Amino acid sequence: MLILKGESRFMDTRDFVWTPRHVGALAVLCLAQVLDSVDVTVVNVALPAIQDDLGFSAADLSWVMNAYMVVFGGFLLLGGRLGDSYGHRRVLLGGITLFTVASLAAGLAQNASSLVAARAAQGLGAALIAPMTLALIALIFPEGRPRNRAFAIWGAATGASSTLGLFAGGLLADGPGWRWIFFINVPIGVLLLIAARQPYAAERITRARRGFDLVGAAVSTAGVSLLAYAVLQTAAHPWASPHTIGLLAAAAALLVYFVVHEARIAKEPLVPLRLFGNRSVAGANLIQALRGGAMFAVFYFATLFLQEVLGYSALQTGLAYVPLTLLLVGAAGLGPMLVRRFGTRLVITFGSLITAGGLLLFTGISPDGALWPQVMLPLLVTGFGFGLVVVPLTAAALAGVPPSSSGVASSLLNVSAQLGGALGLAVLSTTATGRTADALKAGAAPAEALTDGFRLGFAVAAALMAVVVAIALAALTNRKESPA
């Protein structure tokens, strides 16, 4: 139940007491986030079956993923501001409804174009859901220990959903068939719609804010969508091609105008630029973007290495990620305790250093290596580092943000993760592919050439995490929650 009447983020932390209502509300928000996040990875291992059934060409198959990612990334800012303007619960319910209907349409798709359209609609629903889950947690739970604990549970669910998607995708694709990857969302969506219908009192704070920046919404959505599209199609059109350069230039022009519009023209800005005057918010979003690129690289390169080099099946690959899921959950739960002792900046720095170490361990993979220790050990080290950072980074991104901007601040963190992940993965995959091509030209065996490319990709990802450490030390304050 998404209730808790009479409570707000201004409650004194010392007066806060967890009740079954808080547990129920948090469970709804975490399940909504899992429904949202799992679809980023669940389709990966089912792509060959989808291609066979619906007749996708090799060039068009990537749009089963890209249609979701482009729309998801492009509409996140709009989704966040809609919640701030018209009520977070209303927008959450609308997003769940759209996502559920689109999932049914995807499962029933009879051709390639209808599946791509349904995936785009799923992405739009996800863009409405994702910022609302964080915004409602920030409104329900007061800043400090209660909110950090809620963020820890939310972060564990979010981290687990990525690996859960790989496992579930392999299980369903090898079992009842790929269509059930989408059908399974329907009963979950209906359950969420029933559970989330109770009103939340904090909506009284946001409903008074009716102004809406239509121009800013249109320009930001077009700019971010175009940027995501330009990045995701670099496999077909290289970075230096006129096609990609033209798209990137158009996206940059739209986003530059968006900043000017928000700063000087809009009466009710879609994104209040004063948010970036908060060093914590600005630093957290930059860190999130770089972490997103490194995290996407882990799943992408490790999955390809397991399947294309070591010969694992889709289901075996999914099972290999189960220990990572458990470790992410445990590390996310440990995060709040470390924050109370050491502060957000130090925990983010420590977790990022561990992540960088895990990525460096990945550079030791070889074609004749074993699952342990060449894959599982670095995977677990990397996952532990990622999990530690979830709570302090989320808290930093929302620290000091007023209720009227909690939705857009939450959406900014999601935009940073998605665009950073897409851009980072495009750069890293291009780098790895280039190294593989060079190795093949030099006469290396295909497995060795692929592995050589993956090793370079992991090394560059480790360098991204080194930059994260520097940003954390320079931009973040070492916030500790007050005792409760």
Tab-separated table of C-alpha atoms in Angstrom:
chain	number	residue	atom	x	y	z
A	1	MET	CA	0.000	0.000	0.000
A	2	LEU	CA	1.370	3.383	-0.988
A	3	ILE	CA	-0.054	5.293	1.962
A	4	LEU	CA	1.407	6.965	5.063
A	5	LYS	CA	-0.921	9.927	5.519
A	6	GLY	CA	0.332	12.922	7.394
A	7	GLU	CA	4.018	12.093	6.931
A	8	SER	CA	6.536	14.097	4.967
A	9	ARG	CA	10.236	14.398	4.422
A	10	PHE	CA	10.376	17.101	7.064
A	11	MET	CA	9.784	14.580	9.866
A	12	ASP	CA	12.537	14.498	12.479
A	13	THR	CA	14.574	11.335	12.009
A	14	ARG	CA	14.430	10.686	15.752
A	15	ASP	CA	10.611	10.530	15.611
A	16	PHE	CA	10.512	8.053	12.753
A	17	VAL	CA	9.317	4.495	13.430
A	18	TRP	CA	9.097	1.787	10.790
A	19	THR	CA	5.582	0.339	10.481
A	20	PRO	CA	3.995	-2.328	8.249
A	21	ARG	CA	2.781	0.549	6.082
A	22	HIS	CA	6.336	1.681	5.410
A	23	VAL	CA	7.367	-1.878	4.590
A	24	GLY	CA	4.405	-2.260	2.213
A	25	ALA	CA	5.058	1.045	0.455
A	26	LEU	CA	8.757	0.257	0.035
A	27	ALA	CA	7.950	-3.222	-1.287
A	28	VAL	CA	5.678	-1.717	-3.951
A	29	LEU	CA	8.316	0.814	-5.013
A	30	CYS	CA	11.093	-1.804	-5.139
A	31	LEU	CA	8.968	-4.212	-7.175
A	32	ALA	CA	8.099	-1.394	-9.588
A	33	GLN	CA	11.798	-0.613	-9.974
A	34	VAL	CA	12.612	-4.289	-10.576
A	35	LEU	CA	9.887	-4.477	-13.235
A	36	ASP	CA	11.436	-1.406	-14.818
A	37	SER	CA	15.121	-2.374	-14.589
A	38	VAL	CA	14.906	-6.049	-15.428
A	39	ASP	CA	13.747	-5.330	-18.972
A	40	VAL	CA	17.087	-3.687	-19.752
A	41	THR	CA	18.832	-7.083	-19.613
A	42	VAL	CA	16.122	-9.763	-19.811
A	43	VAL	CA	15.947	-9.668	-23.624
A	44	ASN	CA	19.713	-10.114	-24.184
A	45	VAL	CA	19.891	-13.893	-24.032
A	46	ALA	CA	16.634	-14.359	-26.018
A	47	LEU	CA	17.682	-12.325	-29.064
A	48	PRO	CA	18.593	-15.353	-31.242
A	49	ALA	CA	15.160	-16.943	-30.663
A	50	ILE	CA	13.388	-13.636	-31.359
A	51	GLN	CA	15.365	-13.227	-34.572
A	52	ASP	CA	14.377	-16.711	-35.780
A	53	ASP	CA	10.667	-16.322	-34.956
A	54	LEU	CA	10.044	-12.787	-36.234
A	55	GLY	CA	12.530	-12.615	-39.091
A	56	PHE	CA	14.724	-9.779	-37.847
A	57	SER	CA	17.712	-8.962	-40.006
A	58	ALA	CA	21.099	-8.958	-38.273
A	59	ALA	CA	21.260	-5.160	-38.599
A	60	ASP	CA	17.761	-4.589	-37.170
A	61	LEU	CA	17.915	-7.056	-34.271
A	62	SER	CA	19.651	-4.545	-31.997
A	63	TRP	CA	16.501	-2.415	-32.065
A	64	VAL	CA	14.771	-4.902	-29.800
A	65	MET	CA	17.115	-3.406	-27.179
A	66	ASN	CA	17.671	0.047	-28.631
A	67	ALA	CA	13.989	0.991	-28.990
A	68	TYR	CA	13.603	0.511	-25.241
A	69	MET	CA	16.818	2.303	-24.319
A	70	VAL	CA	16.355	5.333	-26.594
A	71	VAL	CA	12.818	6.083	-25.394
A	72	PHE	CA	13.660	5.261	-21.775
A	73	GLY	CA	16.634	7.612	-21.706
A	74	GLY	CA	14.898	10.322	-23.726
A	75	PHE	CA	11.773	10.627	-21.593
A	76	LEU	CA	13.240	10.286	-18.072
A	77	LEU	CA	13.474	14.048	-17.453
A	78	LEU	CA	9.926	14.533	-18.675
A	79	GLY	CA	8.735	11.713	-16.457
A	80	GLY	CA	10.416	13.233	-13.408
A	81	ARG	CA	8.867	16.675	-13.948
A	82	LEU	CA	5.412	15.214	-14.621
A	83	GLY	CA	5.568	13.632	-11.185
A	84	ASP	CA	6.636	16.876	-9.529
A	85	SER	CA	3.850	18.775	-11.301
A	86	TYR	CA	0.893	16.400	-11.225
A	87	GLY	CA	1.545	13.935	-8.417
A	88	HIS	CA	4.130	11.176	-8.091
A	89	ARG	CA	1.605	8.414	-7.416
A	90	ARG	CA	-0.503	9.369	-10.436
A	91	VAL	CA	2.484	9.264	-12.753
A	92	LEU	CA	3.676	5.989	-11.213
A	93	LEU	CA	0.288	4.387	-11.842
A	94	GLY	CA	0.237	5.718	-15.396
A	95	GLY	CA	3.707	4.335	-16.054
A	96	ILE	CA	2.845	0.896	-14.648
A	97	THR	CA	-0.332	0.782	-16.740
A	98	LEU	CA	1.502	1.681	-19.947
A	99	PHE	CA	4.343	-0.748	-19.211
A	100	THR	CA	1.915	-3.604	-18.526
A	101	VAL	CA	-0.128	-3.052	-21.701
A	102	ALA	CA	3.054	-2.694	-23.769
A	103	SER	CA	4.437	-5.934	-22.303
A	104	LEU	CA	1.306	-7.769	-23.391
A	105	ALA	CA	1.637	-6.272	-26.873
A	106	ALA	CA	5.306	-7.334	-27.038
A	107	GLY	CA	4.436	-10.902	-26.107
A	108	LEU	CA	1.745	-11.009	-28.801
A	109	ALA	CA	3.902	-9.375	-31.512
A	110	GLN	CA	3.686	-11.127	-34.876
A	111	ASN	CA	6.392	-9.253	-36.743
A	112	ALA	CA	9.552	-7.251	-36.167
A	113	SER	CA	7.990	-3.792	-36.429
A	114	SER	CA	5.233	-4.522	-33.894
A	115	LEU	CA	7.757	-5.837	-31.368
A	116	VAL	CA	9.983	-2.766	-31.764
A	117	ALA	CA	6.944	-0.478	-31.308
A	118	ALA	CA	5.909	-2.368	-28.167
A	119	ARG	CA	9.449	-2.125	-26.789
A	120	ALA	CA	9.399	1.641	-27.363
A	121	ALA	CA	6.122	1.856	-25.428
A	122	GLN	CA	7.701	-0.196	-22.628
A	123	GLY	CA	10.557	2.298	-22.546
A	124	LEU	CA	8.116	5.188	-22.161
A	125	GLY	CA	6.357	3.428	-19.298
A	126	ALA	CA	9.722	2.724	-17.662
A	127	ALA	CA	10.674	6.410	-17.971
A	128	LEU	CA	7.584	7.294	-15.935
A	129	ILE	CA	8.194	4.584	-13.309
A	130	ALA	CA	11.916	4.933	-12.576
A	131	PRO	CA	12.090	8.513	-11.242
A	132	MET	CA	8.867	8.063	-9.267
A	133	THR	CA	10.212	5.186	-7.187
A	134	LEU	CA	13.161	7.241	-5.931
A	135	ALA	CA	11.097	10.416	-5.522
A	136	LEU	CA	8.473	8.651	-3.398
A	137	ILE	CA	11.130	7.052	-1.203
A	138	ALA	CA	12.619	10.515	-0.640
A	139	LEU	CA	9.177	11.821	0.335
A	140	ILE	CA	8.120	8.897	2.526
A	141	PHE	CA	11.345	8.467	4.510
A	142	PRO	CA	13.113	11.352	6.310
A	143	GLU	CA	16.738	12.102	5.447
A	144	GLY	CA	19.259	10.168	7.477
A	145	ARG	CA	19.128	6.581	8.707
A	146	PRO	CA	15.507	5.779	7.664
A	147	ARG	CA	16.025	7.023	4.106
A	148	ASN	CA	19.442	5.383	3.795
A	149	ARG	CA	17.955	2.078	4.900
A	150	ALA	CA	15.159	2.451	2.340
A	151	PHE	CA	17.715	3.350	-0.328
A	152	ALA	CA	19.728	0.258	0.628
A	153	ILE	CA	16.737	-2.003	0.023
A	154	TRP	CA	15.858	-0.160	-3.192
A	155	GLY	CA	19.489	-0.349	-4.335
A	156	ALA	CA	19.679	-4.069	-3.606
A	157	ALA	CA	16.533	-4.621	-5.668
A	158	THR	CA	17.885	-2.471	-8.504
A	159	GLY	CA	21.278	-4.184	-8.529
A	160	ALA	CA	19.727	-7.632	-8.369
A	161	SER	CA	17.323	-6.875	-11.215
A	162	SER	CA	20.086	-6.644	-13.828
A	163	THR	CA	21.435	-10.106	-13.084
A	164	LEU	CA	17.916	-11.418	-12.455
A	165	GLY	CA	17.076	-10.306	-15.991
A	166	LEU	CA	19.916	-12.376	-17.461
A	167	PHE	CA	18.918	-15.447	-15.437
A	168	ALA	CA	15.178	-15.094	-16.077
A	169	GLY	CA	15.749	-14.436	-19.758
A	170	GLY	CA	17.785	-17.618	-20.147
A	171	LEU	CA	15.304	-19.670	-18.101
A	172	LEU	CA	12.246	-18.480	-20.025
A	173	ALA	CA	13.895	-18.567	-23.451
A	174	ASP	CA	15.050	-22.164	-22.923
A	175	GLY	CA	11.669	-23.101	-21.364
A	176	PRO	CA	8.233	-21.824	-22.421
A	177	GLY	CA	9.702	-19.490	-25.034
A	178	TRP	CA	10.819	-15.889	-25.501
A	179	ARG	CA	7.278	-14.462	-25.459
A	180	TRP	CA	7.039	-15.257	-21.749
A	181	ILE	CA	9.818	-12.756	-21.113
A	182	PHE	CA	7.118	-10.155	-21.764
A	183	PHE	CA	3.989	-12.038	-20.610
A	184	ILE	CA	5.437	-12.443	-17.097
A	185	ASN	CA	5.270	-8.654	-16.669
A	186	VAL	CA	1.473	-8.596	-17.019
A	187	PRO	CA	0.411	-10.231	-13.706
A	188	ILE	CA	3.183	-8.355	-11.885
A	189	GLY	CA	1.963	-5.065	-13.358
A	190	VAL	CA	-1.646	-5.783	-12.373
A	191	LEU	CA	-0.538	-6.612	-8.826
A	192	LEU	CA	1.385	-3.334	-8.623
A	193	LEU	CA	-1.585	-1.327	-9.893
A	194	ILE	CA	-3.765	-2.777	-7.136
A	195	ALA	CA	-1.142	-2.251	-4.409
A	196	ALA	CA	-0.168	1.281	-5.440
A	197	ARG	CA	-3.640	2.826	-5.657
A	198	GLN	CA	-3.660	4.156	-2.089
A	199	PRO	CA	-2.938	7.921	-2.046
A	200	TYR	CA	0.226	9.362	-0.566
A	201	ALA	CA	-0.082	12.563	1.459
A	202	ALA	CA	3.039	14.200	0.021
A	203	GLU	CA	1.170	14.670	-3.252
A	204	ARG	CA	-0.404	17.716	-1.608
A	205	ILE	CA	3.062	19.301	-1.783
A	206	THR	CA	3.429	18.776	-5.508
A	207	ARG	CA	-0.084	19.304	-6.869
A	208	ALA	CA	0.097	23.028	-6.202
A	209	ARG	CA	2.884	23.261	-8.781
A	210	ARG	CA	0.944	23.327	-12.075
A	211	GLY	CA	3.300	25.228	-14.336
A	212	PHE	CA	4.882	23.107	-17.030
A	213	ASP	CA	7.675	23.877	-19.475
A	214	LEU	CA	6.415	22.332	-22.721
A	215	VAL	CA	9.256	23.719	-24.841
A	216	GLY	CA	11.884	22.462	-22.403
A	217	ALA	CA	10.185	19.065	-22.276
A	218	ALA	CA	10.138	18.765	-26.071
A	219	VAL	CA	13.717	19.977	-26.572
A	220	SER	CA	15.240	17.862	-23.785
A	221	THR	CA	13.369	14.734	-24.861
A	222	ALA	CA	14.429	15.222	-28.492
A	223	GLY	CA	18.036	16.008	-27.551
A	224	VAL	CA	18.519	13.119	-25.137
A	225	SER	CA	16.717	10.654	-27.442
A	226	LEU	CA	18.842	11.740	-30.402
A	227	LEU	CA	22.021	11.431	-28.339
A	228	ALA	CA	21.036	7.943	-27.185
A	229	TYR	CA	20.178	6.948	-30.755
A	230	ALA	CA	23.462	8.309	-32.114
A	231	VAL	CA	25.454	6.371	-29.518
A	232	LEU	CA	23.552	3.106	-29.879
A	233	GLN	CA	23.896	2.924	-33.654
A	234	THR	CA	27.679	3.325	-33.733
A	235	ALA	CA	28.020	-0.392	-34.426
A	236	ALA	CA	26.497	0.231	-37.859
A	237	HIS	CA	27.857	3.769	-38.361
A	238	PRO	CA	31.361	4.392	-36.893
A	239	TRP	CA	32.030	7.388	-34.663
A	240	ALA	CA	33.886	9.274	-37.408
A	241	SER	CA	31.195	8.708	-40.062
A	242	PRO	CA	29.220	11.752	-41.330
A	243	HIS	CA	26.016	10.029	-40.177
A	244	THR	CA	27.105	9.763	-36.549
A	245	ILE	CA	28.821	13.161	-36.462
A	246	GLY	CA	25.672	14.790	-37.827
A	247	LEU	CA	23.457	13.114	-35.224
A	248	LEU	CA	25.799	14.041	-32.378
A	249	ALA	CA	25.983	17.652	-33.584
A	250	ALA	CA	22.182	17.894	-33.766
A	251	ALA	CA	21.833	16.377	-30.283
A	252	ALA	CA	24.439	18.786	-28.903
A	253	ALA	CA	22.649	21.779	-30.453
A	254	LEU	CA	19.331	20.737	-28.913
A	255	LEU	CA	20.859	20.187	-25.483
A	256	VAL	CA	22.734	23.505	-25.558
A	257	TYR	CA	19.513	25.297	-26.428
A	258	PHE	CA	17.785	23.401	-23.620
A	259	VAL	CA	20.268	24.779	-21.075
A	260	VAL	CA	19.822	28.322	-22.411
A	261	HIS	CA	16.050	27.941	-22.390
A	262	GLU	CA	15.980	26.638	-18.825
A	263	ALA	CA	18.331	29.367	-17.573
A	264	ARG	CA	16.855	32.434	-19.304
A	265	ILE	CA	13.462	31.768	-20.860
A	266	ALA	CA	11.398	29.149	-19.020
A	267	LYS	CA	9.178	30.455	-16.212
A	268	GLU	CA	8.756	26.953	-14.748
A	269	PRO	CA	11.945	25.119	-15.817
A	270	LEU	CA	11.750	21.414	-16.515
A	271	VAL	CA	15.122	21.070	-14.750
A	272	PRO	CA	15.874	23.815	-12.231
A	273	LEU	CA	19.531	24.539	-12.992
A	274	ARG	CA	20.055	25.531	-9.368
A	275	LEU	CA	20.177	21.789	-8.673
A	276	PHE	CA	23.617	21.737	-10.254
A	277	GLY	CA	24.736	24.457	-7.862
A	278	ASN	CA	24.513	21.715	-5.250
A	279	ARG	CA	27.969	20.074	-5.439
A	280	SER	CA	26.584	16.854	-4.064
A	281	VAL	CA	23.931	16.563	-6.782
A	282	ALA	CA	26.330	17.527	-9.601
A	283	GLY	CA	29.107	15.217	-8.404
A	284	ALA	CA	26.758	12.286	-7.812
A	285	ASN	CA	25.316	12.512	-11.329
A	286	LEU	CA	28.760	12.675	-12.942
A	287	ILE	CA	29.862	9.668	-10.914
A	288	GLN	CA	26.688	7.813	-11.842
A	289	ALA	CA	27.330	8.381	-15.552
A	290	LEU	CA	30.863	6.960	-15.355
A	291	ARG	CA	29.753	4.040	-13.181
A	292	GLY	CA	26.997	3.298	-15.682
A	293	GLY	CA	29.545	2.912	-18.475
A	294	ALA	CA	31.690	0.578	-16.372
A	295	MET	CA	28.711	-1.510	-15.197
A	296	PHE	CA	27.285	-1.937	-18.695
A	297	ALA	CA	30.739	-3.058	-19.800
A	298	VAL	CA	30.894	-5.753	-17.108
A	299	PHE	CA	27.644	-7.380	-18.226
A	300	TYR	CA	28.393	-6.955	-21.924
A	301	PHE	CA	31.976	-8.239	-22.016
A	302	ALA	CA	31.549	-10.938	-19.368
A	303	THR	CA	28.422	-12.302	-21.082
A	304	LEU	CA	30.103	-12.401	-24.491
A	305	PHE	CA	33.211	-14.023	-23.021
A	306	LEU	CA	31.167	-16.745	-21.324
A	307	GLN	CA	29.095	-17.521	-24.431
A	308	GLU	CA	31.425	-16.856	-27.372
A	309	VAL	CA	34.746	-17.936	-25.859
A	310	LEU	CA	33.959	-20.427	-23.089
A	311	GLY	CA	30.872	-21.818	-24.890
A	312	TYR	CA	28.272	-21.363	-22.142
A	313	SER	CA	24.546	-21.564	-22.975
A	314	ALA	CA	22.097	-18.746	-22.238
A	315	LEU	CA	20.848	-20.480	-19.084
A	316	GLN	CA	24.371	-21.318	-17.880
A	317	THR	CA	25.383	-17.707	-18.386
A	318	GLY	CA	22.401	-16.520	-16.357
A	319	LEU	CA	23.230	-18.940	-13.552
A	320	ALA	CA	26.794	-17.632	-13.439
A	321	TYR	CA	25.418	-14.233	-12.396
A	322	VAL	CA	23.412	-15.547	-9.413
A	323	PRO	CA	26.301	-15.195	-6.898
A	324	LEU	CA	26.827	-11.633	-8.126
A	325	THR	CA	23.174	-10.869	-7.389
A	326	LEU	CA	23.489	-12.140	-3.834
A	327	LEU	CA	26.673	-10.162	-3.250
A	328	LEU	CA	25.142	-6.960	-4.634
A	329	VAL	CA	22.232	-7.314	-2.228
A	330	GLY	CA	24.550	-7.870	0.715
A	331	ALA	CA	26.877	-5.006	-0.205
A	332	ALA	CA	23.963	-2.590	-0.685
A	333	GLY	CA	22.762	-3.511	2.805
A	334	LEU	CA	26.233	-2.907	4.230
A	335	GLY	CA	26.417	0.565	2.641
A	336	PRO	CA	24.268	2.449	5.209
A	337	MET	CA	26.284	1.079	8.135
A	338	LEU	CA	29.517	2.231	6.533
A	339	VAL	CA	28.017	5.654	5.783
A	340	ARG	CA	27.125	6.117	9.454
A	341	ARG	CA	30.709	5.335	10.407
A	342	PHE	CA	32.759	6.895	7.602
A	343	GLY	CA	30.493	9.209	5.574
A	344	THR	CA	29.276	9.186	1.970
A	345	ARG	CA	32.450	10.413	0.247
A	346	LEU	CA	34.724	7.837	1.835
A	347	VAL	CA	32.326	4.951	1.171
A	348	ILE	CA	31.892	5.982	-2.483
A	349	THR	CA	35.666	6.258	-2.844
A	350	PHE	CA	36.293	2.900	-1.179
A	351	GLY	CA	33.615	1.103	-3.196
A	352	SER	CA	34.876	2.614	-6.453
A	353	LEU	CA	38.438	1.501	-5.707
A	354	ILE	CA	37.198	-2.053	-5.117
A	355	THR	CA	35.270	-1.909	-8.401
A	356	ALA	CA	38.361	-0.717	-10.262
A	357	GLY	CA	40.327	-3.601	-8.730
A	358	GLY	CA	37.723	-6.114	-9.900
A	359	LEU	CA	37.816	-4.713	-13.427
A	360	LEU	CA	41.603	-5.003	-13.461
A	361	LEU	CA	41.282	-8.657	-12.406
A	362	PHE	CA	39.159	-9.194	-15.524
A	363	THR	CA	42.172	-8.290	-17.673
A	364	GLY	CA	43.629	-11.699	-16.737
A	365	ILE	CA	41.008	-13.720	-18.665
A	366	SER	CA	42.232	-16.196	-21.303
A	367	PRO	CA	40.481	-18.441	-23.861
A	368	ASP	CA	41.534	-21.623	-22.055
A	369	GLY	CA	40.690	-20.290	-18.597
A	370	ALA	CA	38.118	-21.635	-16.150
A	371	LEU	CA	35.001	-19.992	-14.759
A	372	TRP	CA	36.755	-19.743	-11.402
A	373	PRO	CA	38.864	-17.748	-10.807
A	374	GLN	CA	39.094	-15.937	-14.159
A	375	VAL	CA	35.441	-14.824	-14.315
A	376	MET	CA	33.751	-15.406	-10.964
A	377	LEU	CA	36.424	-13.810	-8.758
A	378	PRO	CA	36.578	-10.481	-10.647
A	379	LEU	CA	32.799	-10.545	-11.078
A	380	LEU	CA	32.271	-10.855	-7.323
A	381	VAL	CA	34.867	-8.202	-6.470
A	382	THR	CA	33.366	-5.782	-8.985
A	383	GLY	CA	29.824	-6.474	-7.794
A	384	PHE	CA	30.772	-5.915	-4.160
A	385	GLY	CA	32.266	-2.529	-5.010
A	386	PHE	CA	29.222	-1.500	-7.027
A	387	GLY	CA	26.859	-2.567	-4.260
A	388	LEU	CA	28.667	-0.544	-1.583
A	389	VAL	CA	28.217	2.667	-3.576
A	390	VAL	CA	24.478	2.389	-4.320
A	391	VAL	CA	23.148	3.898	-1.089
A	392	PRO	CA	25.649	6.737	-0.493
A	393	LEU	CA	25.494	7.804	-4.153
A	394	THR	CA	21.682	7.864	-4.183
A	395	ALA	CA	21.655	9.810	-0.924
A	396	ALA	CA	24.170	12.298	-2.328
A	397	ALA	CA	22.072	12.821	-5.468
A	398	LEU	CA	19.004	13.749	-3.408
A	399	ALA	CA	20.698	15.504	-0.486
A	400	GLY	CA	19.249	18.955	0.080
A	401	VAL	CA	16.758	18.678	-2.798
A	402	PRO	CA	13.331	20.225	-1.995
A	403	PRO	CA	10.187	18.055	-2.366
A	404	SER	CA	9.050	20.051	-5.406
A	405	SER	CA	12.163	18.891	-7.284
A	406	SER	CA	12.551	15.357	-5.944
A	407	GLY	CA	11.102	13.781	-9.084
A	408	VAL	CA	13.376	15.612	-11.482
A	409	ALA	CA	16.423	15.018	-9.234
A	410	SER	CA	15.603	11.301	-9.258
A	411	SER	CA	15.172	11.313	-13.019
A	412	LEU	CA	18.535	13.071	-13.438
A	413	LEU	CA	20.234	10.208	-11.611
A	414	ASN	CA	18.503	7.709	-13.912
A	415	VAL	CA	19.358	9.742	-17.012
A	416	SER	CA	23.000	9.824	-15.907
A	417	ALA	CA	23.042	6.053	-15.464
A	418	GLN	CA	21.344	5.272	-18.774
A	419	LEU	CA	23.167	7.776	-20.978
A	420	GLY	CA	26.474	7.150	-19.230
A	421	GLY	CA	25.942	3.428	-19.654
A	422	ALA	CA	25.003	3.705	-23.330
A	423	LEU	CA	27.794	6.134	-24.182
A	424	GLY	CA	30.378	4.269	-22.123
A	425	LEU	CA	29.433	0.908	-23.585
A	426	ALA	CA	29.537	2.292	-27.126
A	427	VAL	CA	33.043	3.667	-26.553
A	428	LEU	CA	34.275	0.538	-24.792
A	429	SER	CA	32.746	-1.890	-27.295
A	430	THR	CA	34.209	0.111	-30.196
A	431	THR	CA	37.615	0.026	-28.486
A	432	ALA	CA	37.368	-3.715	-27.854
A	433	THR	CA	36.168	-4.435	-31.394
A	434	GLY	CA	39.091	-2.486	-32.827
A	435	ARG	CA	41.579	-4.457	-30.739
A	436	THR	CA	39.937	-7.726	-31.829
A	437	ALA	CA	40.118	-6.722	-35.503
A	438	ASP	CA	43.808	-5.853	-35.151
A	439	ALA	CA	44.502	-9.187	-33.474
A	440	LEU	CA	42.719	-11.090	-36.252
A	441	LYS	CA	44.740	-9.249	-38.893
A	442	ALA	CA	47.892	-10.241	-37.015
A	443	GLY	CA	46.899	-13.911	-37.294
A	444	ALA	CA	45.450	-14.562	-33.829
A	445	ALA	CA	42.820	-17.275	-33.386
A	446	PRO	CA	39.233	-15.951	-33.114
A	447	ALA	CA	38.883	-16.856	-29.423
A	448	GLU	CA	42.196	-15.208	-28.547
A	449	ALA	CA	41.336	-12.113	-30.619
A	450	LEU	CA	37.962	-11.743	-28.891
A	451	THR	CA	39.547	-12.191	-25.477
A	452	ASP	CA	42.211	-9.610	-26.271
A	453	GLY	CA	39.474	-7.098	-27.117
A	454	PHE	CA	37.579	-7.875	-23.926
A	455	ARG	CA	40.724	-7.410	-21.847
A	456	LEU	CA	41.228	-3.939	-23.280
A	457	GLY	CA	37.563	-3.071	-22.660
A	458	PHE	CA	37.865	-4.073	-19.000
A	459	ALA	CA	41.070	-2.057	-18.635
A	460	VAL	CA	39.416	1.101	-19.974
A	461	ALA	CA	36.441	0.498	-17.674
A	462	ALA	CA	38.874	0.339	-14.735
A	463	ALA	CA	40.278	3.695	-15.836
A	464	LEU	CA	36.729	5.144	-15.726
A	465	MET	CA	36.441	4.026	-12.115
A	466	ALA	CA	39.757	5.728	-11.315
A	467	VAL	CA	38.196	8.960	-12.590
A	468	VAL	CA	35.204	8.283	-10.333
A	469	VAL	CA	37.526	8.109	-7.328
A	470	ALA	CA	39.038	11.484	-8.218
A	471	ILE	CA	35.604	13.104	-8.636
A	472	ALA	CA	34.357	11.675	-5.348
A	473	LEU	CA	37.320	13.084	-3.460
A	474	ALA	CA	37.084	16.501	-5.156
A	475	ALA	CA	33.339	17.139	-5.439
A	476	LEU	CA	31.531	15.344	-2.623
A	477	THR	CA	31.254	16.303	1.016
A	478	ASN	CA	31.653	13.569	3.599
A	479	ARG	CA	28.070	13.575	4.885
A	480	LYS	CA	27.182	11.431	7.868
A	481	GLU	CA	23.612	10.944	8.987
A	482	SER	CA	22.661	12.258	12.377
A	483	PRO	CA	22.223	9.636	15.067
A	484	ALA	CA	18.740	8.320	15.596
